[in-house]
PDB file of C-alpha atoms in Angstrom:
ATOM      1  CA  MET A   1      25.422   3.876 -75.094  1.00 34.00           C
ATOM      2  CA  ASP A   2      21.795   4.004 -73.905  1.00 34.00           C
ATOM      3  CA  LEU A   3      20.600   5.499 -77.194  1.00 34.00           C
ATOM      4  CA  LEU A   4      21.442   2.228 -78.928  1.00 35.00           C
ATOM      5  CA  MET A   5      18.499   0.669 -77.100  1.00 35.00           C
ATOM      6  CA  ASP A   6      16.374   2.106 -79.928  1.00 41.00           C
ATOM      7  CA  ILE A   7      18.093  -0.071 -82.539  1.00 37.00           C
ATOM      8  CA  PRO A   8      16.478  -3.484 -83.082  1.00 42.00           C
ATOM      9  CA  LYS A   9      18.791  -6.403 -82.406  1.00 43.00           C
ATOM     10  CA  GLN A  10      20.445  -7.872 -85.440  1.00 44.00           C
ATOM     11  CA  ALA A  11      17.996  -9.719 -87.666  1.00 40.00           C
ATOM     12  CA  SER A  12      18.828 -12.432 -90.161  1.00 39.00           C
ATOM     13  CA  VAL A  13      18.126 -11.008 -93.596  1.00 47.00           C
ATOM     14  CA  ILE A  14      19.227 -13.410 -96.318  1.00 47.00           C
ATOM     15  CA  LEU A  15      19.817 -11.829 -99.686  1.00 64.00           C
ATOM     16  CA  ASP A  16      19.131 -13.724-102.868  1.00 79.00           C
ATOM     17  CA  GLN A  17      22.536 -14.855-104.133  1.00 87.00           C
ATOM     18  CA  ASN A  18      21.538 -14.195-107.721  1.00 90.00           C
ATOM     19  CA  LEU A  19      20.876 -10.574-106.769  1.00 90.00           C
ATOM     20  CA  ALA A  20      24.218 -10.332-104.951  1.00 92.00           C
ATOM     21  CA  LYS A  21      26.011 -11.721-108.020  1.00 94.00           C
ATOM     22  CA  LYS A  22      24.178  -9.322-110.303  1.00 95.00           C
ATOM     23  CA  VAL A  23      25.237  -6.375-108.156  1.00 96.00           C
ATOM     24  CA  ALA A  24      28.828  -7.701-108.055  1.00 96.00           C
ATOM     25  CA  HIS A  25      28.868  -7.960-111.849  1.00 97.00           C
ATOM     26  CA  GLU A  26      27.695  -4.355-112.170  1.00 98.00           C
ATOM     27  CA  LEU A  27      30.327  -3.086-109.725  1.00 98.00           C
ATOM     28  CA  LEU A  28      33.069  -4.864-111.655  1.00 98.00           C
ATOM     29  CA  SER A  29      31.798  -3.934-115.107  1.00 98.00           C
ATOM     30  CA  ILE A  30      31.971  -0.168-114.482  1.00 98.00           C
ATOM     31  CA  SER A  31      35.130  -0.423-112.326  1.00 97.00           C
ATOM     32  CA  CYS A  32      33.494   0.616-109.079  1.00 98.00           C
ATOM     33  CA  VAL A  33      35.512  -2.236-107.601  1.00 98.00           C
ATOM     34  CA  GLN A  34      39.094  -2.494-108.811  1.00 97.00           C
ATOM     35  CA  LEU A  35      41.367  -5.428-107.950  1.00 97.00           C
ATOM     36  CA  ASN A  36      45.150  -5.304-108.129  1.00 96.00           C
ATOM     37  CA  VAL A  37      47.395  -7.590-106.094  1.00 96.00           C
ATOM     38  CA  GLU A  38      50.672  -6.511-107.704  1.00 95.00           C
ATOM     39  CA  HIS A  39      50.101  -2.766-107.277  1.00 95.00           C
ATOM     40  CA  PRO A  40      47.890  -2.327-104.213  1.00 96.00           C
ATOM     41  CA  PHE A  41      45.992   0.830-103.380  1.00 96.00           C
ATOM     42  CA  THR A  42      46.709   2.942-100.295  1.00 94.00           C
ATOM     43  CA  TRP A  43      43.677   3.783 -98.177  1.00 90.00           C
ATOM     44  CA  VAL A  44      43.375   6.958 -96.097  1.00 85.00           C
ATOM     45  CA  SER A  45      44.138   4.831 -93.031  1.00 83.00           C
ATOM     46  CA  GLY A  46      47.456   3.805 -94.592  1.00 87.00           C
ATOM     47  CA  ILE A  47      46.337   0.231 -95.235  1.00 89.00           C
ATOM     48  CA  LYS A  48      47.745  -1.309 -98.420  1.00 93.00           C
ATOM     49  CA  SER A  49      44.804  -2.921-100.160  1.00 96.00           C
ATOM     50  CA  PRO A  50      44.433  -5.057-103.306  1.00 97.00           C
ATOM     51  CA  VAL A  51      40.833  -3.780-103.509  1.00 97.00           C
ATOM     52  CA  TYR A  52      39.535  -0.291-104.139  1.00 96.00           C
ATOM     53  CA  CYS A  53      35.817   0.494-104.045  1.00 96.00           C
ATOM     54  CA  ASP A  54      34.415   3.718-105.532  1.00 96.00           C
ATOM     55  CA  ASN A  55      30.647   3.343-105.706  1.00 97.00           C
ATOM     56  CA  ARG A  56      30.176   7.031-106.505  1.00 95.00           C
ATOM     57  CA  LYS A  57      30.535   6.010-110.149  1.00 97.00           C
ATOM     58  CA  ILE A  58      27.201   4.207-110.056  1.00 98.00           C
ATOM     59  CA  VAL A  59      25.048   7.293-110.553  1.00 96.00           C
ATOM     60  CA  SER A  60      26.928   8.104-113.796  1.00 97.00           C
ATOM     61  CA  HIS A  61      25.847   4.798-115.422  1.00 98.00           C
ATOM     62  CA  VAL A  62      22.116   4.673-116.065  1.00 98.00           C
ATOM     63  CA  GLU A  63      21.568   0.894-116.299  1.00 97.00           C
ATOM     64  CA  THR A  64      23.721   0.150-113.255  1.00 98.00           C
ATOM     65  CA  ARG A  65      22.046   2.958-111.327  1.00 97.00           C
ATOM     66  CA  ILE A  66      18.620   1.469-112.030  1.00 97.00           C
ATOM     67  CA  ILE A  67      19.705  -2.049-111.021  1.00 96.00           C
ATOM     68  CA  ILE A  68      21.267  -0.917-107.734  1.00 97.00           C
ATOM     69  CA  ALA A  69      18.405   1.431-106.783  1.00 97.00           C
ATOM     70  CA  ASP A  70      15.778  -1.220-107.595  1.00 96.00           C
ATOM     71  CA  SER A  71      17.706  -3.767-105.498  1.00 95.00           C
ATOM     72  CA  PHE A  72      17.627  -1.422-102.499  1.00 96.00           C
ATOM     73  CA  VAL A  73      13.927  -0.737-102.955  1.00 96.00           C
ATOM     74  CA  THR A  74      13.075  -4.449-103.165  1.00 93.00           C
ATOM     75  CA  LEU A  75      15.105  -5.226-100.042  1.00 93.00           C
ATOM     76  CA  ILE A  76      13.608  -2.388 -98.004  1.00 95.00           C
ATOM     77  CA  ALA A  77      10.036  -3.073 -99.159  1.00 93.00           C
ATOM     78  CA  HIS A  78      10.308  -6.740 -98.162  1.00 91.00           C
ATOM     79  CA  HIS A  79      12.225  -6.508 -94.885  1.00 91.00           C
ATOM     80  CA  PHE A  80      11.772  -2.999 -93.465  1.00 94.00           C
ATOM     81  CA  LYS A  81       8.152  -2.144 -94.182  1.00 94.00           C
ATOM     82  CA  ASP A  82       7.925   0.162 -91.149  1.00 96.00           C
ATOM     83  CA  VAL A  83      10.479   2.626 -92.544  1.00 98.00           C
ATOM     84  CA  GLU A  84       9.343   6.256 -92.457  1.00 98.00           C
ATOM     85  CA  VAL A  85      12.497   8.090 -93.588  1.00 98.00           C
ATOM     86  CA  ILE A  86      15.455   7.212 -95.836  1.00 98.00           C
ATOM     87  CA  ALA A  87      18.805   8.644 -94.725  1.00 98.00           C
ATOM     88  CA  GLY A  88      22.109   8.758 -96.576  1.00 98.00           C
ATOM     89  CA  VAL A  89      25.620   8.866 -95.146  1.00 97.00           C
ATOM     90  CA  ALA A  90      27.446  11.933 -96.482  1.00 96.00           C
ATOM     91  CA  THR A  91      28.637  11.927 -99.095  1.00 92.00           C
ATOM     92  CA  GLY A  92      28.611   8.490-100.716  1.00 94.00           C
ATOM     93  CA  GLY A  93      25.146   7.489 -99.516  1.00 97.00           C
ATOM     94  CA  ILE A  94      23.375  10.689-100.563  1.00 97.00           C
ATOM     95  CA  PRO A  95      22.705  10.203-104.304  1.00 97.00           C
ATOM     96  CA  MET A  96      21.528   6.605-103.966  1.00 97.00           C
ATOM     97  CA  GLY A  97      19.519   7.489-100.875  1.00 98.00           C
ATOM     98  CA  VAL A  98      17.650  10.205-102.792  1.00 98.00           C
ATOM     99  CA  LEU A  99      16.814   7.744-105.580  1.00 98.00           C
ATOM    100  CA  ILE A 100      15.538   5.178-103.081  1.00 98.00           C
ATOM    101  CA  ALA A 101      13.455   7.719-101.163  1.00 98.00           C
ATOM    102  CA  ASP A 102      11.927   8.927-104.430  1.00 98.00           C
ATOM    103  CA  ARG A 103      10.929   5.389-105.479  1.00 98.00           C
ATOM    104  CA  LEU A 104       9.462   4.642-102.044  1.00 98.00           C
ATOM    105  CA  LYS A 105       7.811   8.087-101.827  1.00 98.00           C
ATOM    106  CA  LEU A 106       9.485   8.758 -98.478  1.00 98.00           C
ATOM    107  CA  PRO A 107      11.258  11.802 -97.002  1.00 98.00           C
ATOM    108  CA  PHE A 108      15.057  11.950 -97.318  1.00 98.00           C
ATOM    109  CA  ILE A 109      17.663  13.257 -94.889  1.00 98.00           C
ATOM    110  CA  TYR A 110      21.419  12.960 -94.753  1.00 98.00           C
ATOM    111  CA  VAL A 111      23.891  12.662 -91.915  1.00 98.00           C
ATOM    112  CA  ARG A 112      27.494  13.852 -91.613  1.00 94.00           C
ATOM    113  CA  GLN A 113      30.317  12.161 -89.726  1.00 87.00           C
ATOM    114  CA  GLU A 114      30.373  15.057 -87.262  1.00 89.00           C
ATOM    115  CA  PRO A 115      28.129  18.054 -86.512  1.00 85.00           C
ATOM    116  CA  LYS A 116      28.982  21.260 -88.378  1.00 77.00           C
ATOM    117  CA  GLU A 117      31.091  23.698 -86.404  1.00 71.00           C
ATOM    118  CA  HIS A 118      29.196  26.755 -87.648  1.00 77.00           C
ATOM    119  CA  GLY A 119      25.662  27.854 -88.537  1.00 71.00           C
ATOM    120  CA  LEU A 120      23.055  25.606 -86.917  1.00 73.00           C
ATOM    121  CA  MET A 121      25.776  23.037 -86.096  1.00 78.00           C
ATOM    122  CA  ARG A 122      23.670  20.135 -87.308  1.00 92.00           C
ATOM    123  CA  GLN A 123      24.867  16.637 -88.036  1.00 96.00           C
ATOM    124  CA  VAL A 124      21.564  15.549 -89.581  1.00 97.00           C
ATOM    125  CA  GLU A 125      20.215  17.693 -92.429  1.00 97.00           C
ATOM    126  CA  GLY A 126      16.618  17.803 -93.633  1.00 97.00           C
ATOM    127  CA  ASP A 127      13.174  17.877 -92.046  1.00 97.00           C
ATOM    128  CA  TYR A 128      12.196  14.981 -89.808  1.00 97.00           C
ATOM    129  CA  THR A 129      10.101  14.141 -86.765  1.00 97.00           C
ATOM    130  CA  ALA A 130      11.685  12.788 -83.591  1.00 97.00           C
ATOM    131  CA  GLY A 131      11.006   9.072 -83.210  1.00 98.00           C
ATOM    132  CA  SER A 132      10.755   8.394 -86.945  1.00 98.00           C
ATOM    133  CA  LYS A 133      12.001   5.011 -88.169  1.00 98.00           C
ATOM    134  CA  VAL A 134      14.981   5.345 -90.490  1.00 98.00           C
ATOM    135  CA  VAL A 135      16.858   3.115 -92.927  1.00 98.00           C
ATOM    136  CA  LEU A 136      20.403   4.402 -93.435  1.00 98.00           C
ATOM    137  CA  ILE A 137      22.065   4.035 -96.854  1.00 98.00           C
ATOM    138  CA  GLU A 138      25.858   3.633 -97.159  1.00 97.00           C
ATOM    139  CA  ASP A 139      27.875   3.165-100.354  1.00 96.00           C
ATOM    140  CA  HIS A 140      30.266   0.619 -98.838  1.00 95.00           C
ATOM    141  CA  VAL A 141      31.406  -0.630 -95.436  1.00 94.00           C
ATOM    142  CA  SER A 142      35.009  -1.398 -94.516  1.00 92.00           C
ATOM    143  CA  THR A 143      35.826  -1.148 -90.787  1.00 91.00           C
ATOM    144  CA  GLY A 144      32.382   0.237 -89.932  1.00 93.00           C
ATOM    145  CA  GLY A 145      33.687   3.259 -88.024  1.00 93.00           C
ATOM    146  CA  SER A 146      32.247   5.938 -90.308  1.00 93.00           C
ATOM    147  CA  SER A 147      28.896   4.153 -90.429  1.00 95.00           C
ATOM    148  CA  MET A 148      28.740   4.077 -86.624  1.00 95.00           C
ATOM    149  CA  LYS A 149      29.372   7.834 -86.452  1.00 96.00           C
ATOM    150  CA  ALA A 150      26.441   8.394 -88.798  1.00 97.00           C
ATOM    151  CA  ILE A 151      24.212   6.036 -86.811  1.00 97.00           C
ATOM    152  CA  GLN A 152      25.084   7.802 -83.577  1.00 96.00           C
ATOM    153  CA  GLY A 153      24.234  11.120 -85.232  1.00 97.00           C
ATOM    154  CA  LEU A 154      20.766   9.817 -86.100  1.00 97.00           C
ATOM    155  CA  LEU A 155      20.272   8.503 -82.578  1.00 96.00           C
ATOM    156  CA  ASN A 156      21.341  11.833 -81.107  1.00 96.00           C
ATOM    157  CA  ALA A 157      18.599  13.404 -83.243  1.00 96.00           C
ATOM    158  CA  ASP A 158      16.053  11.069 -81.573  1.00 97.00           C
ATOM    159  CA  LEU A 159      15.593   8.954 -84.698  1.00 98.00           C
ATOM    160  CA  LYS A 160      15.184   5.162 -84.647  1.00 97.00           C
ATOM    161  CA  VAL A 161      17.526   3.242 -86.945  1.00 97.00           C
ATOM    162  CA  LEU A 162      15.906   0.120 -88.391  1.00 96.00           C
ATOM    163  CA  ALA A 163      18.927  -0.889 -90.473  1.00 95.00           C
ATOM    164  CA  LEU A 164      22.125   0.150 -92.173  1.00 96.00           C
ATOM    165  CA  ILE A 165      22.112  -1.028 -95.801  1.00 96.00           C
ATOM    166  CA  SER A 166      25.217  -0.801 -97.980  1.00 96.00           C
ATOM    167  CA  ILE A 167      25.942  -1.529-101.614  1.00 96.00           C
ATOM    168  CA  MET A 168      29.018  -3.582-100.687  1.00 95.00           C
ATOM    169  CA  THR A 169      30.845  -4.700 -97.574  1.00 94.00           C
ATOM    170  CA  TYR A 170      34.363  -6.069 -97.217  1.00 94.00           C
ATOM    171  CA  ASN A 171      33.141  -8.435 -94.466  1.00 91.00           C
ATOM    172  CA  PHE A 172      35.992  -7.372 -92.192  1.00 92.00           C
ATOM    173  CA  GLN A 173      35.792  -8.990 -88.762  1.00 90.00           C
ATOM    174  CA  GLU A 174      36.320  -5.543 -87.224  1.00 92.00           C
ATOM    175  CA  ALA A 175      33.077  -4.267 -88.747  1.00 92.00           C
ATOM    176  CA  LEU A 176      31.132  -7.443 -88.021  1.00 90.00           C
ATOM    177  CA  GLY A 177      32.246  -7.366 -84.397  1.00 91.00           C
ATOM    178  CA  LEU A 178      31.402  -3.667 -84.049  1.00 93.00           C
ATOM    179  CA  PHE A 179      27.909  -4.018 -85.466  1.00 93.00           C
ATOM    180  CA  ASN A 180      27.197  -7.110 -83.378  1.00 91.00           C
ATOM    181  CA  ARG A 181      28.363  -5.408 -80.165  1.00 92.00           C
ATOM    182  CA  GLU A 182      26.214  -2.357 -80.814  1.00 92.00           C
ATOM    183  CA  GLY A 183      23.171  -4.279 -82.038  1.00 92.00           C
ATOM    184  CA  ILE A 184      23.314  -2.787 -85.526  1.00 92.00           C
ATOM    185  CA  ASN A 185      21.193  -4.464 -88.172  1.00 93.00           C
ATOM    186  CA  HIS A 186      23.499  -4.309 -91.230  1.00 93.00           C
ATOM    187  CA  VAL A 187      22.602  -5.731 -94.613  1.00 93.00           C
ATOM    188  CA  SER A 188      24.563  -5.373 -97.854  1.00 94.00           C
ATOM    189  CA  LEU A 189      23.477  -5.908-101.444  1.00 94.00           C
ATOM    190  CA  SER A 190      26.787  -7.641-102.155  1.00 94.00           C
ATOM    191  CA  ASP A 191      30.109  -8.357-100.450  1.00 93.00           C
ATOM    192  CA  LEU A 192      33.776  -8.935-101.210  1.00 94.00           C
ATOM    193  CA  ASP A 193      33.375 -12.718-101.303  1.00 93.00           C
ATOM    194  CA  THR A 194      30.695 -12.482-103.975  1.00 94.00           C
ATOM    195  CA  VAL A 195      32.695  -9.902-105.929  1.00 95.00           C
ATOM    196  CA  LEU A 196      35.750 -12.193-105.935  1.00 95.00           C
ATOM    197  CA  ASP A 197      33.697 -15.208-107.015  1.00 95.00           C
ATOM    198  CA  GLN A 198      32.199 -13.134-109.820  1.00 97.00           C
ATOM    199  CA  ALA A 199      35.623 -11.834-110.842  1.00 97.00           C
ATOM    200  CA  LEU A 200      36.872 -15.419-111.066  1.00 97.00           C
ATOM    201  CA  THR A 201      33.855 -16.423-113.156  1.00 97.00           C
ATOM    202  CA  GLU A 202      34.487 -13.514-115.511  1.00 97.00           C
ATOM    203  CA  LYS A 203      38.237 -14.326-115.614  1.00 97.00           C
ATOM    204  CA  ARG A 204      39.202 -10.964-114.176  1.00 96.00           C
ATOM    205  CA  LEU A 205      41.359 -12.731-111.568  1.00 95.00           C
ATOM    206  CA  THR A 206      43.491 -15.843-111.254  1.00 96.00           C
ATOM    207  CA  SER A 207      42.780 -18.218-108.387  1.00 96.00           C
ATOM    208  CA  GLU A 208      46.114 -17.221-106.802  1.00 96.00           C
ATOM    209  CA  GLU A 209      45.140 -13.546-106.886  1.00 96.00           C
ATOM    210  CA  ALA A 210      41.752 -14.352-105.394  1.00 96.00           C
ATOM    211  CA  ASP A 211      43.397 -16.312-102.574  1.00 95.00           C
ATOM    212  CA  SER A 212      45.639 -13.343-101.830  1.00 96.00           C
ATOM    213  CA  ILE A 213      42.665 -10.991-101.651  1.00 96.00           C
ATOM    214  CA  PHE A 214      40.783 -13.421 -99.409  1.00 93.00           C
ATOM    215  CA  SER A 215      43.765 -13.324 -97.051  1.00 94.00           C
ATOM    216  CA  PHE A 216      43.581  -9.526 -97.114  1.00 95.00           C
ATOM    217  CA  ARG A 217      39.961  -9.671 -96.003  1.00 92.00           C
ATOM    218  CA  SER A 218      40.980 -11.865 -93.051  1.00 91.00           C
ATOM    219  CA  ASP A 219      43.801  -9.570 -91.880  1.00 92.00           C
ATOM    220  CA  PRO A 220      43.808  -6.264 -93.809  1.00 93.00           C
ATOM    221  CA  LYS A 221      46.297  -4.439 -91.601  1.00 89.00           C
ATOM    222  CA  ASN A 222      48.989  -7.077 -92.014  1.00 90.00           C
ATOM    223  CA  TRP A 223      48.281  -8.284 -95.555  1.00 92.00           C
ATOM    224  CA  LYS A 224      51.107  -6.373 -97.256  1.00 78.00           C
ATOM    225  CA  LYS A 225      53.584  -7.450 -94.579  1.00 71.00           C
TER     226      LYS A 225
END
């Protein structure tokens, strides 16, 4: 994949743990992240999961929306100062991406999983200049496959991807391995480990339930078995 030469090799961006905990608290408090070991959720892939993440709820809660958007802006301003365009993964990354672009006074575009099959057949929507440096916003990352499709769409449009930034990641080895192989710089405001620690602190989980969910993170496809 020669186009991936345009992506900077993975950098070490350390998030403030207090910020990660604050984001985790917000996700739990408005039920963006739901935890249920006894009655697991079924993902589109068929995986039985004790965790369900729906970050689309964030934009409906004003205080949480402000906290999450400000966290993105702080991270981008400190670590990706060269950014010229904010992009959002359709559809979950669009509303937050617009808020971030507005705060940073930058153009916004969005990218689909696949090009449209009619009209102008675009995968990337919006006005942009070839060679522009982009930060891509994702609502959450599980296996990383959908994020990679969006990144490839940006690269095919001759855009340079500085980083993929998500609200939460499950920290699946599959995603970590994929991003490392392809040289993707991925940063997340929070992750499943922090969410579980916060849920324990807030007594939303027992230690046994947390251990079960940790085992799911290690081997999601075989957890229910």
